[in-house]
Amino acid sequence: MVAKTDPTVAAGDADITARREAFYARADTQHLAPLWTRLKALVPKLPVHQLVPHVWHYDDLRPHVMESARQISAAEAERRVMILENPSLRGTSQVTNTLYAGLQLIMPGEVAPAHRHTQSALRFIVEGSGAYTAVDGEKTIMQPGDFVITPSWTWHHHGHEGAGPMVWLDGLDIPLCTFFGSTFREDHDQAEAPVERPLGDAMARFGSGLLPVGHVAKNLNSPVFNYPWARTREALHVLSKAGAPDAHTGHWMRYVNPVDGGWAMPTMATMVRLLPAGFATQPYRSSDSMVFTTVEGRGELRVADQVFALGPRDIAVVPGWMPYTLHAQDDWALFSYSDRVAQEKLGLWREARG
Ligand code: 1HN
């Protein structure tokens, strides 16, 4: 029989709570849970994440990176990398919720053997010269400040025919691929995958203000897979003569895919900026957590109430939606990567000035 009045209305709060708890326990046996106890946490008013801002000073890291070569060869390690972990995400190999960062070392004569994986990788060259990476059948020799792309599922190996240690920052979308359950890898049957095109081929075809007529994109990445620092630097310095920097972001440029004008990579947004000596930005924030590294110059990064001094080769992580400012001591060039491009494609990305 159906009661005429709801007995819970007359009952006290304790009774309501007890009845609900009993209901939740019964529902729990079916792996069911009430949304209303979780809604505010699931859909907060503002982004909530565990990340903290952090700076790694290269001078502190370098001895450990160099020691890695005394501990293990590139061949044995497959990739000899020291991972930069966000201090709030220790043990996860994550620098942000979606991104990975590491410092890779290769010594003269070594080869890091060929493999491929669904994760996309970027390299930003930190120190040394003469090492190459071979990506999808073409080699490129890397110099400090170069930005190099390894697209998803392309064969790649690295080698070093020059002198001295060579170090680069690896940025990968590993946590993003893990989240989507789309992680695959394959090892090549040879340490060095075949190289089919001459040095400079991609730059000539795609990075010279020209495109082959009828070109059809092979994948979602820019076919220019090395953006040399010398050209980027020249562009930044020329454009900085022509006008004032943006008050919140400085002279800020993105690496572009010349085929479609979009970002250079499909999941990671790669950008570079120049802040003239003495210039201080107004506060800026965006929903993409970002990894920065200084290419040249130095300055001060403020995130919320924390202040960090950044010099050449230092690496910083700034959590999404935390306001930050940059104050250049001398002409300050910063490279950065984030998941902005993925957020934009999903209609999620936001920014705020001030
Ligand atoms: C990888 O393939 C490289 O190719 C670097 O240099 C870092 C981190 C995790 C998984 C694969 C590389 C990596 C990686």
Short mmCIF file of C-alpha atoms and ligand atoms in Angstrom, two decimals:
data_model
loop_
_atom_site.label_atom_id
_atom_site.label_comp_id
_atom_site.label_asym_id
_atom_site.label_seq_id
_atom_site.Cartn_x
_atom_site.Cartn_y
_atom_site.Cartn_z
CA MET A 1 0.00 0.00 0.00
CA VAL A 2 1.22 3.49 -0.83
CA ALA A 3 1.44 5.86 2.15
CA LYS A 4 -0.57 9.06 1.77
CA THR A 5 2.20 11.23 3.18
CA ASP A 6 5.92 10.84 2.82
CA PRO A 7 7.10 9.69 6.27
CA THR A 8 10.52 11.30 5.75
CA VAL A 9 8.98 14.76 5.80
CA ALA A 10 7.93 14.42 9.40
CA ALA A 11 11.08 12.57 10.42
CA GLY A 12 14.17 14.35 11.73
CA ASP A 13 17.46 14.91 9.84
CA ALA A 14 19.05 11.93 11.51
CA ASP A 15 16.34 9.70 10.13
CA ILE A 16 16.75 11.14 6.65
CA THR A 17 20.48 10.62 6.78
CA ALA A 18 20.11 7.08 8.06
CA ARG A 19 17.53 6.20 5.41
CA ARG A 20 19.72 7.63 2.66
CA GLU A 21 22.84 5.88 3.92
CA ALA A 22 20.92 2.62 3.95
CA PHE A 23 19.75 3.30 0.39
CA TYR A 24 23.29 4.10 -0.76
CA ALA A 25 24.50 0.83 0.81
CA ARG A 26 21.81 -1.17 -1.00
CA ALA A 27 22.57 0.56 -4.31
CA ASP A 28 26.30 0.07 -3.74
CA THR A 29 25.86 -3.70 -4.07
CA GLN A 30 25.01 -3.04 -7.73
CA HIS A 31 28.02 -0.68 -8.23
CA LEU A 32 25.67 2.28 -8.20
CA ALA A 33 26.33 5.59 -6.49
CA PRO A 34 24.24 8.74 -6.06
CA LEU A 35 25.45 11.71 -8.10
CA TRP A 36 24.05 14.32 -5.72
CA THR A 37 26.69 13.63 -3.07
CA ARG A 38 29.46 14.16 -5.65
CA LEU A 39 28.14 16.67 -8.15
CA LYS A 40 29.89 19.76 -6.82
CA ALA A 41 33.24 17.96 -6.71
CA LEU A 42 32.79 16.43 -10.17
CA VAL A 43 31.82 19.75 -11.74
CA PRO A 44 33.64 22.47 -9.76
CA LYS A 45 33.24 26.14 -10.62
CA LEU A 46 36.93 26.43 -11.47
CA PRO A 47 39.59 23.89 -12.51
CA VAL A 48 40.78 21.80 -9.58
CA HIS A 49 43.96 19.79 -9.90
CA GLN A 50 46.81 18.65 -7.79
CA LEU A 51 49.56 20.31 -9.80
CA VAL A 52 52.01 22.71 -8.26
CA PRO A 53 54.25 25.22 -10.01
CA HIS A 54 57.88 24.19 -10.00
CA VAL A 55 61.25 25.18 -11.47
CA TRP A 56 64.15 22.85 -12.16
CA HIS A 57 67.45 24.73 -12.38
CA TYR A 58 69.62 23.15 -15.06
CA ASP A 59 72.79 23.55 -13.01
CA ASP A 60 71.22 21.34 -10.32
CA LEU A 61 69.99 18.75 -12.82
CA ARG A 62 73.04 18.51 -15.04
CA PRO A 63 75.27 16.45 -12.71
CA HIS A 64 72.52 13.83 -12.42
CA VAL A 65 71.89 13.80 -16.16
CA MET A 66 75.63 13.37 -16.82
CA GLU A 67 75.89 10.64 -14.21
CA SER A 68 73.20 8.67 -16.02
CA ALA A 69 75.77 8.05 -18.78
CA ARG A 70 78.13 6.48 -16.24
CA GLN A 71 75.32 4.24 -15.00
CA ILE A 72 73.85 2.96 -18.28
CA SER A 73 74.37 3.11 -22.06
CA ALA A 74 71.77 4.57 -24.41
CA ALA A 75 71.41 1.12 -26.02
CA GLU A 76 70.72 -0.60 -22.70
CA ALA A 77 68.38 2.12 -21.48
CA GLU A 78 66.67 2.31 -24.90
CA ARG A 79 66.14 5.97 -24.02
CA ARG A 80 68.50 7.39 -21.37
CA VAL A 81 66.21 9.96 -19.83
CA MET A 82 65.79 11.48 -16.38
CA ILE A 83 62.09 12.23 -15.91
CA LEU A 84 60.94 15.60 -14.57
CA GLU A 85 58.01 14.88 -12.27
CA ASN A 86 55.66 17.46 -10.90
CA PRO A 87 56.37 17.48 -7.13
CA SER A 88 52.69 16.79 -6.47
CA LEU A 89 52.64 13.82 -8.87
CA ARG A 90 55.72 11.87 -7.78
CA GLY A 91 55.78 8.32 -9.08
CA THR A 92 53.46 9.04 -12.00
CA SER A 93 56.02 10.17 -14.62
CA GLN A 94 53.82 13.22 -15.16
CA VAL A 95 54.79 16.86 -15.27
CA THR A 96 51.11 17.84 -15.73
CA ASN A 97 47.87 15.88 -15.91
CA THR A 98 48.36 15.24 -19.62
CA LEU A 99 52.09 15.72 -20.28
CA TYR A 100 55.44 14.11 -19.69
CA ALA A 101 58.82 15.85 -19.55
CA GLY A 102 62.32 14.40 -19.39
CA LEU A 103 65.95 15.23 -20.12
CA GLN A 104 67.54 12.81 -22.57
CA LEU A 105 71.30 12.36 -22.85
CA ILE A 106 73.18 10.85 -25.78
CA MET A 107 76.96 10.47 -25.89
CA PRO A 108 79.20 10.37 -28.99
CA GLY A 109 79.04 7.03 -30.80
CA GLU A 110 75.80 5.94 -29.16
CA VAL A 111 72.54 4.95 -30.83
CA ALA A 112 69.16 5.01 -29.10
CA PRO A 113 67.47 2.18 -31.02
CA ALA A 114 64.54 2.55 -33.38
CA HIS A 115 61.01 2.11 -32.15
CA ARG A 116 57.63 3.72 -32.62
CA HIS A 117 54.67 4.43 -30.37
CA THR A 118 51.33 6.15 -30.46
CA GLN A 119 52.50 8.90 -28.13
CA SER A 120 53.72 12.03 -29.90
CA ALA A 121 57.11 13.39 -28.87
CA LEU A 122 58.78 16.76 -29.17
CA ARG A 123 62.45 17.49 -28.56
CA PHE A 124 63.74 20.87 -27.52
CA ILE A 125 67.50 20.88 -27.70
CA VAL A 126 69.21 22.02 -24.52
CA GLU A 127 72.95 21.38 -24.81
CA GLY A 128 75.58 20.06 -27.21
CA SER A 129 75.62 19.60 -30.94
CA GLY A 130 76.11 17.00 -33.61
CA ALA A 131 73.55 14.42 -32.55
CA TYR A 132 70.83 13.51 -34.99
CA THR A 133 67.38 12.07 -34.78
CA ALA A 134 65.95 10.04 -37.64
CA VAL A 135 62.18 10.32 -37.97
CA ASP A 136 60.10 8.47 -40.53
CA GLY A 137 63.02 7.95 -42.91
CA GLU A 138 64.84 11.29 -42.59
CA LYS A 139 67.66 12.46 -40.35
CA THR A 140 68.11 15.91 -38.91
CA ILE A 141 71.14 17.21 -37.06
CA MET A 142 70.08 18.98 -33.87
CA GLN A 143 71.40 22.23 -32.39
CA PRO A 144 70.52 23.98 -29.13
CA GLY A 145 67.14 25.73 -29.36
CA ASP A 146 65.87 23.56 -32.22
CA PHE A 147 62.33 22.22 -31.88
CA VAL A 148 62.00 18.73 -33.37
CA ILE A 149 58.85 16.64 -33.89
CA THR A 150 58.40 12.88 -33.65
CA PRO A 151 54.82 12.22 -34.82
CA SER A 152 52.71 9.42 -33.42
CA TRP A 153 53.57 5.96 -34.81
CA THR A 154 56.63 7.05 -36.82
CA TRP A 155 59.87 5.04 -36.58
CA HIS A 156 62.57 7.01 -34.83
CA HIS A 157 66.05 6.51 -33.48
CA HIS A 158 68.77 8.88 -32.31
CA GLY A 159 72.52 8.84 -32.84
CA HIS A 160 75.53 11.03 -32.13
CA GLU A 161 78.40 11.29 -34.59
CA GLY A 162 79.78 14.52 -33.07
CA ALA A 163 81.70 15.28 -29.88
CA GLY A 164 80.58 15.91 -26.31
CA PRO A 165 77.36 15.12 -24.49
CA MET A 166 74.09 16.16 -26.07
CA VAL A 167 70.97 16.82 -24.01
CA TRP A 168 67.43 17.62 -25.01
CA LEU A 169 64.08 18.10 -23.32
CA ASP A 170 61.59 15.43 -24.34
CA GLY A 171 57.91 16.40 -24.21
CA LEU A 172 55.37 13.62 -24.74
CA ASP A 173 51.60 13.28 -24.41
CA ILE A 174 51.99 10.02 -22.46
CA PRO A 175 49.32 10.65 -19.78
CA LEU A 176 46.86 11.77 -22.44
CA CYS A 177 47.35 8.54 -24.43
CA THR A 178 47.08 6.51 -21.22
CA PHE A 179 43.82 8.28 -20.40
CA PHE A 180 42.38 7.43 -23.81
CA GLY A 181 43.65 3.84 -23.60
CA SER A 182 45.40 4.33 -26.91
CA THR A 183 48.97 3.39 -26.03
CA PHE A 184 50.79 1.09 -28.44
CA ARG A 185 54.51 0.59 -29.16
CA GLU A 186 56.65 -1.49 -31.49
CA ASP A 187 60.40 -2.10 -31.63
CA HIS A 188 62.15 -2.02 -34.99
CA ASP A 189 64.06 -5.18 -35.94
CA GLN A 190 67.18 -3.05 -36.54
CA ALA A 191 68.75 -0.51 -34.17
CA GLU A 192 68.68 2.05 -36.98
CA ALA A 193 65.55 2.34 -39.09
CA PRO A 194 66.20 2.92 -42.82
CA VAL A 195 66.96 6.51 -43.83
CA GLU A 196 65.36 7.15 -47.21
CA ARG A 197 65.70 10.87 -47.86
CA PRO A 198 68.67 13.28 -47.70
CA LEU A 199 69.29 15.75 -44.89
CA GLY A 200 67.21 18.90 -45.31
CA ASP A 201 64.59 17.29 -47.55
CA ALA A 202 61.58 18.18 -45.37
CA MET A 203 62.82 21.74 -44.84
CA ALA A 204 63.27 22.25 -48.58
CA ARG A 205 59.86 20.86 -49.47
CA PHE A 206 57.75 22.23 -46.67
CA GLY A 207 59.72 24.85 -44.73
CA SER A 208 60.77 27.21 -47.51
CA GLY A 209 57.50 29.02 -48.20
CA LEU A 210 56.76 26.30 -50.76
CA LEU A 211 54.69 23.13 -50.80
CA PRO A 212 54.75 20.30 -53.33
CA VAL A 213 51.75 20.78 -55.63
CA GLY A 214 49.07 18.25 -54.78
CA HIS A 215 50.66 17.44 -51.42
CA VAL A 216 48.49 15.21 -49.23
CA ALA A 217 49.26 15.21 -45.51
CA LYS A 218 50.77 11.94 -44.22
CA ASN A 219 49.72 12.50 -40.64
CA LEU A 220 48.42 15.25 -38.35
CA ASN A 221 51.83 16.85 -37.77
CA SER A 222 53.79 19.51 -39.56
CA PRO A 223 55.99 17.85 -42.20
CA VAL A 224 58.70 20.33 -41.14
CA PHE A 225 60.08 18.21 -38.33
CA ASN A 226 62.96 20.45 -37.27
CA TYR A 227 62.41 24.17 -36.62
CA PRO A 228 66.00 25.43 -36.24
CA TRP A 229 66.67 27.95 -33.51
CA ALA A 230 68.68 30.23 -35.80
CA ARG A 231 65.55 30.93 -37.90
CA THR A 232 63.19 31.19 -34.92
CA ARG A 233 65.56 33.55 -33.13
CA GLU A 234 65.91 35.78 -36.18
CA ALA A 235 62.13 36.01 -36.57
CA LEU A 236 61.58 36.89 -32.92
CA HIS A 237 64.21 39.63 -32.94
CA VAL A 238 63.00 41.16 -36.21
CA LEU A 239 59.35 41.26 -35.13
CA SER A 240 60.27 42.70 -31.74
CA LYS A 241 61.65 45.77 -33.54
CA ALA A 242 58.31 46.43 -35.24
CA GLY A 243 55.98 46.96 -32.31
CA ALA A 244 55.27 46.68 -28.62
CA PRO A 245 54.88 43.22 -27.13
CA ASP A 246 51.46 42.04 -25.97
CA ALA A 247 51.03 43.34 -22.41
CA HIS A 248 50.13 39.91 -21.02
CA THR A 249 52.16 37.49 -23.13
CA GLY A 250 55.06 39.31 -24.82
CA HIS A 251 56.02 38.60 -28.42
CA TRP A 252 54.42 35.19 -28.53
CA MET A 253 54.54 32.94 -31.60
CA ARG A 254 53.38 29.41 -32.25
CA TYR A 255 55.14 26.83 -34.37
CA VAL A 256 52.93 26.30 -37.40
CA ASN A 257 52.09 23.42 -39.70
CA PRO A 258 52.62 25.00 -43.16
CA VAL A 259 50.16 22.56 -44.77
CA ASP A 260 47.08 23.81 -42.91
CA GLY A 261 48.21 26.77 -40.80
CA GLY A 262 47.34 24.86 -37.63
CA TRP A 263 49.54 23.89 -34.73
CA ALA A 264 52.68 21.93 -35.54
CA MET A 265 51.47 18.89 -33.59
CA PRO A 266 47.94 17.55 -32.96
CA THR A 267 48.06 17.12 -29.19
CA MET A 268 50.83 19.42 -27.94
CA ALA A 269 50.87 23.17 -28.59
CA THR A 270 54.41 24.43 -29.05
CA MET A 271 55.19 28.11 -28.69
CA VAL A 272 58.11 30.46 -28.35
CA ARG A 273 58.20 34.00 -27.03
CA LEU A 274 60.58 36.90 -26.65
CA LEU A 275 60.34 39.36 -23.79
CA PRO A 276 62.57 42.40 -24.35
CA ALA A 277 64.99 43.30 -21.54
CA GLY A 278 63.14 45.01 -18.69
CA PHE A 279 59.67 44.07 -19.98
CA ALA A 280 57.19 42.75 -17.39
CA THR A 281 53.94 41.08 -18.38
CA GLN A 282 50.56 41.69 -16.81
CA PRO A 283 48.95 38.59 -15.27
CA TYR A 284 47.76 35.92 -17.68
CA ARG A 285 46.25 32.49 -17.26
CA SER A 286 44.91 29.75 -19.47
CA SER A 287 43.36 26.36 -18.88
CA ASP A 288 46.39 24.50 -20.27
CA SER A 289 49.13 23.62 -17.81
CA MET A 290 52.41 24.58 -19.44
CA VAL A 291 56.06 23.51 -19.45
CA PHE A 292 58.57 26.31 -20.15
CA THR A 293 62.25 26.34 -20.83
CA THR A 294 64.54 29.31 -21.24
CA VAL A 295 66.46 29.35 -24.49
CA GLU A 296 68.34 32.60 -23.97
CA GLY A 297 68.38 35.31 -21.33
CA ARG A 298 66.92 35.31 -17.89
CA GLY A 299 64.01 36.62 -15.91
CA GLU A 300 61.54 36.10 -13.14
CA LEU A 301 58.43 33.92 -13.23
CA ARG A 302 55.71 34.62 -10.68
CA VAL A 303 52.94 32.08 -10.29
CA ALA A 304 50.26 32.95 -7.75
CA ASP A 305 52.46 34.08 -4.81
CA GLN A 306 55.60 32.15 -5.75
CA VAL A 307 58.62 33.76 -7.41
CA PHE A 308 61.15 31.79 -9.44
CA ALA A 309 64.35 33.03 -11.11
CA LEU A 310 64.80 31.42 -14.52
CA GLY A 311 68.06 31.35 -16.44
CA PRO A 312 69.24 29.56 -19.58
CA ARG A 313 68.11 25.90 -19.78
CA ASP A 314 66.03 26.08 -16.61
CA ILE A 315 62.66 24.34 -16.88
CA ALA A 316 59.38 25.43 -15.28
CA VAL A 317 55.88 24.01 -15.03
CA VAL A 318 52.93 26.35 -14.54
CA PRO A 319 49.60 24.71 -13.62
CA GLY A 320 46.56 25.62 -15.72
CA TRP A 321 44.40 28.52 -14.61
CA MET A 322 46.99 29.90 -12.18
CA PRO A 323 47.79 33.52 -13.05
CA TYR A 324 51.43 34.10 -13.90
CA THR A 325 53.68 36.98 -14.89
CA LEU A 326 57.09 37.11 -16.54
CA HIS A 327 59.68 39.85 -15.94
CA ALA A 328 62.64 39.86 -18.30
CA GLN A 329 66.03 40.81 -16.93
CA ASP A 330 67.60 40.75 -20.37
CA ASP A 331 66.16 39.75 -23.77
CA TRP A 332 64.43 36.58 -22.66
CA ALA A 333 63.46 33.79 -25.07
CA LEU A 334 61.20 31.05 -23.75
CA PHE A 335 59.96 27.88 -25.41
CA SER A 336 56.83 26.24 -24.05
CA TYR A 337 54.55 23.29 -24.64
CA SER A 338 51.12 22.43 -23.34
CA ASP A 339 47.99 20.49 -24.25
CA ARG A 340 46.30 23.68 -25.52
CA VAL A 341 45.84 22.28 -29.02
CA ALA A 342 43.99 19.22 -27.70
CA GLN A 343 41.84 21.41 -25.43
CA GLU A 344 41.02 23.72 -28.34
CA LYS A 345 39.94 20.85 -30.55
CA LEU A 346 37.66 19.60 -27.79
CA GLY A 347 36.20 23.08 -27.25
CA LEU A 348 37.57 23.30 -23.70
CA TRP A 349 40.36 25.86 -23.82
CA ARG A 350 40.01 29.22 -22.04
CA GLU A 351 42.27 32.14 -21.25
CA ALA A 352 41.99 35.24 -19.07
CA ARG A 353 44.02 38.42 -18.98
CA GLY A 354 44.34 40.23 -15.69
C1 1HN B 1 60.71 7.90 -26.31
O1 1HN B 1 60.47 7.10 -27.34
C2 1HN B 1 61.70 8.86 -26.38
O2 1HN B 1 62.16 8.42 -28.65
C3 1HN B 1 61.93 9.68 -25.31
O3 1HN B 1 63.53 9.64 -27.57
C4 1HN B 1 61.21 9.57 -24.16
C5 1HN B 1 59.51 8.46 -22.88
C6 1HN B 1 58.57 7.47 -22.76
C7 1HN B 1 58.29 6.65 -23.81
C8 1HN B 1 58.98 6.78 -25.00
C9 1HN B 1 62.51 8.97 -27.63
C10 1HN B 1 60.24 8.60 -24.04
C11 1HN B 1 59.97 7.75 -25.12
#
